[in-house]
PDB file of C-alpha atoms in Angstrom:
ATOM      1  CA  MET A   1     -24.062 -29.396   8.902  1.00 50.00           C
ATOM      2  CA  ASN A   2     -23.205 -27.955   5.520  1.00 62.00           C
ATOM      3  CA  ALA A   3     -23.225 -24.251   4.803  1.00 58.00           C
ATOM      4  CA  PRO A   4     -25.995 -23.139   2.448  1.00 69.00           C
ATOM      5  CA  ASP A   5     -25.119 -22.609  -1.197  1.00 78.00           C
ATOM      6  CA  LEU A   6     -23.981 -19.131  -2.078  1.00 74.00           C
ATOM      7  CA  PRO A   7     -26.140 -17.097  -4.462  1.00 81.00           C
ATOM      8  CA  VAL A   8     -25.140 -17.452  -8.112  1.00 79.00           C
ATOM      9  CA  ALA A   9     -23.948 -13.823  -8.320  1.00 73.00           C
ATOM     10  CA  VAL A  10     -21.598 -14.327  -5.371  1.00 71.00           C
ATOM     11  CA  ARG A  11     -20.308 -17.659  -6.686  1.00 71.00           C
ATOM     12  CA  SER A  12     -19.549 -16.174 -10.099  1.00 68.00           C
ATOM     13  CA  ALA A  13     -17.808 -13.179  -8.492  1.00 65.00           C
ATOM     14  CA  LEU A  14     -15.614 -15.537  -6.473  1.00 67.00           C
ATOM     15  CA  THR A  15     -14.558 -17.626  -9.464  1.00 71.00           C
ATOM     16  CA  GLY A  16     -10.903 -16.824 -10.051  1.00 69.00           C
ATOM     17  CA  TYR A  17     -10.910 -14.217  -7.287  1.00 66.00           C
ATOM     18  CA  ARG A  18      -7.526 -13.376  -5.717  1.00 70.00           C
ATOM     19  CA  LEU A  19      -6.999 -11.557  -2.420  1.00 65.00           C
ATOM     20  CA  SER A  20      -5.111  -8.808  -4.256  1.00 69.00           C
ATOM     21  CA  ASP A  21      -8.266  -8.092  -6.302  1.00 67.00           C
ATOM     22  CA  ALA A  22      -9.558  -6.101  -3.329  1.00 70.00           C
ATOM     23  CA  VAL A  23      -7.107  -3.364  -4.266  1.00 76.00           C
ATOM     24  CA  CYS A  24      -5.876  -4.205  -7.767  1.00 73.00           C
ATOM     25  CA  ALA A  25      -8.965  -5.254  -9.751  1.00 72.00           C
ATOM     26  CA  SER A  26     -10.005  -2.622 -12.273  1.00 76.00           C
ATOM     27  CA  ALA A  27     -13.395  -4.121 -13.098  1.00 73.00           C
ATOM     28  CA  GLY A  28     -15.979  -6.450 -11.646  1.00 74.00           C
ATOM     29  CA  ARG A  29     -17.092  -7.049  -8.108  1.00 77.00           C
ATOM     30  CA  VAL A  30     -14.547  -6.704  -5.324  1.00 78.00           C
ATOM     31  CA  PHE A  31     -14.739  -7.510  -1.634  1.00 80.00           C
ATOM     32  CA  VAL A  32     -12.866  -5.012   0.531  1.00 82.00           C
ATOM     33  CA  THR A  33     -12.310  -4.048   4.129  1.00 84.00           C
ATOM     34  CA  GLY A  34     -12.486  -0.373   5.048  1.00 87.00           C
ATOM     35  CA  THR A  35      -8.701  -0.134   5.059  1.00 90.00           C
ATOM     36  CA  GLN A  36      -8.441  -1.780   1.648  1.00 88.00           C
ATOM     37  CA  ALA A  37     -11.013   0.691   0.329  1.00 89.00           C
ATOM     38  CA  LEU A  38      -8.776   3.533   1.510  1.00 92.00           C
ATOM     39  CA  VAL A  39      -5.824   1.983  -0.355  1.00 92.00           C
ATOM     40  CA  ARG A  40      -7.999   1.548  -3.430  1.00 91.00           C
ATOM     41  CA  LEU A  41      -9.231   5.156  -3.304  1.00 93.00           C
ATOM     42  CA  PRO A  42      -6.098   6.910  -4.643  1.00 96.00           C
ATOM     43  CA  LEU A  43      -5.657   4.191  -7.284  1.00 95.00           C
ATOM     44  CA  MET A  44      -9.215   4.806  -8.451  1.00 93.00           C
ATOM     45  CA  GLN A  45      -8.686   8.581  -8.435  1.00 96.00           C
ATOM     46  CA  ARG A  46      -5.595   8.179 -10.604  1.00 97.00           C
ATOM     47  CA  ALA A  47      -7.506   5.930 -13.022  1.00 95.00           C
ATOM     48  CA  LEU A  48     -10.403   8.411 -13.208  1.00 95.00           C
ATOM     49  CA  ASP A  49      -7.989  11.264 -13.882  1.00 97.00           C
ATOM     50  CA  ALA A  50      -6.311   9.268 -16.668  1.00 97.00           C
ATOM     51  CA  GLU A  51      -9.720   8.515 -18.235  1.00 96.00           C
ATOM     52  CA  ARG A  52     -10.365  12.266 -18.304  1.00 97.00           C
ATOM     53  CA  GLY A  53      -7.017  12.927 -19.966  1.00 98.00           C
ATOM     54  CA  LEU A  54      -5.402  14.364 -16.838  1.00 97.00           C
ATOM     55  CA  ASP A  55      -1.777  13.542 -16.085  1.00 96.00           C
ATOM     56  CA  THR A  56      -1.757  13.453 -12.285  1.00 97.00           C
ATOM     57  CA  ALA A  57       0.078  11.891  -9.388  1.00 97.00           C
ATOM     58  CA  GLY A  58      -0.992  11.162  -5.820  1.00 98.00           C
ATOM     59  CA  PHE A  59       0.423  11.803  -2.378  1.00 98.00           C
ATOM     60  CA  VAL A  60      -0.674  10.143   0.879  1.00 97.00           C
ATOM     61  CA  SER A  61       0.607  11.090   4.318  1.00 95.00           C
ATOM     62  CA  GLY A  62      -0.562  10.673   7.869  1.00 91.00           C
ATOM     63  CA  TYR A  63       0.351   9.830  11.412  1.00 87.00           C
ATOM     64  CA  ARG A  64       1.155   6.156  11.934  1.00 83.00           C
ATOM     65  CA  GLY A  65      -0.296   6.283  15.456  1.00 79.00           C
ATOM     66  CA  SER A  66      -3.750   7.195  14.199  1.00 72.00           C
ATOM     67  CA  PRO A  67      -6.714   4.830  14.543  1.00 73.00           C
ATOM     68  CA  LEU A  68      -5.960   3.881  10.936  1.00 73.00           C
ATOM     69  CA  GLY A  69      -2.734   2.259  12.111  1.00 68.00           C
ATOM     70  CA  ALA A  70      -3.043  -0.632   9.674  1.00 87.00           C
ATOM     71  CA  TYR A  71      -3.491   1.770   6.756  1.00 91.00           C
ATOM     72  CA  ASP A  72       0.243   2.349   6.402  1.00 91.00           C
ATOM     73  CA  GLN A  73       0.844  -1.412   6.390  1.00 91.00           C
ATOM     74  CA  GLN A  74      -1.621  -1.864   3.557  1.00 91.00           C
ATOM     75  CA  LEU A  75      -0.088   1.039   1.618  1.00 95.00           C
ATOM     76  CA  TRP A  76       3.321  -0.601   1.944  1.00 94.00           C
ATOM     77  CA  LYS A  77       1.862  -3.970   0.956  1.00 92.00           C
ATOM     78  CA  TYR A  78       0.605  -2.500  -2.325  1.00 92.00           C
ATOM     79  CA  ARG A  79       3.597  -0.227  -2.866  1.00 95.00           C
ATOM     80  CA  GLU A  80       4.359  -1.687  -6.290  1.00 94.00           C
ATOM     81  CA  GLN A  81       0.853  -0.852  -7.555  1.00 94.00           C
ATOM     82  CA  LEU A  82       0.968   2.605  -5.973  1.00 96.00           C
ATOM     83  CA  ASP A  83       4.386   3.341  -7.484  1.00 97.00           C
ATOM     84  CA  ALA A  84       3.157   2.243 -10.920  1.00 96.00           C
ATOM     85  CA  ALA A  85       0.269   4.708 -10.577  1.00 96.00           C
ATOM     86  CA  ARG A  86       2.631   7.487  -9.388  1.00 97.00           C
ATOM     87  CA  ILE A  87       1.149   7.566  -5.899  1.00 98.00           C
ATOM     88  CA  ARG A  88       3.650   8.259  -3.140  1.00 98.00           C
ATOM     89  CA  PHE A  89       3.107   7.334   0.509  1.00 97.00           C
ATOM     90  CA  LEU A  90       5.151   9.219   3.074  1.00 96.00           C
ATOM     91  CA  PRO A  91       4.295   8.506   6.735  1.00 93.00           C
ATOM     92  CA  ALA A  92       4.885  11.298   9.226  1.00 92.00           C
ATOM     93  CA  VAL A  93       5.805  11.478  12.903  1.00 89.00           C
ATOM     94  CA  ASN A  94       2.721  13.581  13.659  1.00 87.00           C
ATOM     95  CA  GLU A  95      -0.411  14.960  12.028  1.00 86.00           C
ATOM     96  CA  GLU A  96       1.011  18.454  11.593  1.00 86.00           C
ATOM     97  CA  LEU A  97       3.953  17.284   9.502  1.00 89.00           C
ATOM     98  CA  ALA A  98       1.711  15.007   7.461  1.00 90.00           C
ATOM     99  CA  ALA A  99      -0.758  17.813   6.751  1.00 88.00           C
ATOM    100  CA  THR A 100       2.075  20.172   5.846  1.00 89.00           C
ATOM    101  CA  ALA A 101       3.527  17.567   3.463  1.00 92.00           C
ATOM    102  CA  VAL A 102       0.161  17.092   1.756  1.00 92.00           C
ATOM    103  CA  LEU A 103      -0.236  20.860   1.505  1.00 90.00           C
ATOM    104  CA  GLY A 104       3.194  21.076  -0.103  1.00 90.00           C
ATOM    105  CA  SER A 105       2.192  18.472  -2.675  1.00 93.00           C
ATOM    106  CA  GLN A 106      -0.539  20.856  -3.813  1.00 90.00           C
ATOM    107  CA  GLU A 107       2.021  23.480  -4.839  1.00 90.00           C
ATOM    108  CA  VAL A 108       3.131  21.474  -7.892  1.00 85.00           C
ATOM    109  CA  GLU A 109       1.192  23.743 -10.235  1.00 83.00           C
ATOM    110  CA  SER A 110       3.502  26.646  -9.431  1.00 88.00           C
ATOM    111  CA  ASP A 111       6.621  24.637 -10.368  1.00 89.00           C
ATOM    112  CA  PRO A 112       7.656  25.364 -13.976  1.00 90.00           C
ATOM    113  CA  ASP A 113       9.570  22.044 -14.068  1.00 91.00           C
ATOM    114  CA  ARG A 114       6.631  19.933 -12.927  1.00 91.00           C
ATOM    115  CA  LYS A 115       6.165  16.523 -14.497  1.00 93.00           C
ATOM    116  CA  VAL A 116       2.407  16.225 -13.868  1.00 95.00           C
ATOM    117  CA  GLN A 117      -0.602  18.493 -14.240  1.00 94.00           C
ATOM    118  CA  GLY A 118      -1.591  18.129 -10.617  1.00 94.00           C
ATOM    119  CA  VAL A 119      -1.308  16.077  -7.454  1.00 96.00           C
ATOM    120  CA  PHE A 120      -4.242  14.783  -5.449  1.00 97.00           C
ATOM    121  CA  GLY A 121      -3.557  14.411  -1.754  1.00 96.00           C
ATOM    122  CA  LEU A 122      -4.887  12.219   1.034  1.00 94.00           C
ATOM    123  CA  TRP A 123      -4.209  12.968   4.712  1.00 90.00           C
ATOM    124  CA  TYR A 124      -5.137  10.896   7.748  1.00 89.00           C
ATOM    125  CA  GLY A 125      -4.755  11.363  11.484  1.00 82.00           C
ATOM    126  CA  LYS A 126      -6.591  11.238  14.786  1.00 77.00           C
ATOM    127  CA  GLY A 127      -8.960  13.781  16.322  1.00 71.00           C
ATOM    128  CA  PRO A 128      -6.536  15.820  18.457  1.00 66.00           C
ATOM    129  CA  GLY A 129      -4.131  15.912  15.523  1.00 64.00           C
ATOM    130  CA  VAL A 130      -6.787  17.577  13.389  1.00 65.00           C
ATOM    131  CA  ASP A 131      -6.887  20.452  15.885  1.00 64.00           C
ATOM    132  CA  ARG A 132      -3.108  20.801  15.943  1.00 66.00           C
ATOM    133  CA  ALA A 133      -2.811  20.529  12.155  1.00 65.00           C
ATOM    134  CA  GLY A 134      -5.374  23.274  11.633  1.00 69.00           C
ATOM    135  CA  ASP A 135      -2.977  25.802  10.127  1.00 67.00           C
ATOM    136  CA  ALA A 136      -1.815  23.435   7.408  1.00 64.00           C
ATOM    137  CA  LEU A 137      -5.370  22.265   6.717  1.00 62.00           C
ATOM    138  CA  LYS A 138      -6.741  25.814   6.385  1.00 65.00           C
ATOM    139  CA  HIS A 139      -4.275  26.936   3.729  1.00 61.00           C
TER     140      HIS A 139
END
């Protein structure tokens, strides 16, 4: 039995589609998993900032043992694209250190030798780690 024909919109979106488009495409329709969407998020934020004339960088940190365990693998997979967009991924041994690192990335504005106007941060972890990382998250 043959599979039914795909709708025209889906067929046209798939023409010339590459797996890397899930994260790297800057226009058009993309098909992403939840984890790929999280990799795409800081890239999109950086692009939006650039469109608004803001010179920013990004910082992502989290605990590798979190339920988003494959997130770090995807960030490493797209490291070249992240580096080109000035987005740094630094995994941590626990949620507290990751949250503290992200908090530290927000202090760039007070550095007179800064190279960017600001840094957007993304932190991830698991539930109990949120409780333990409370101090860093509150400040």
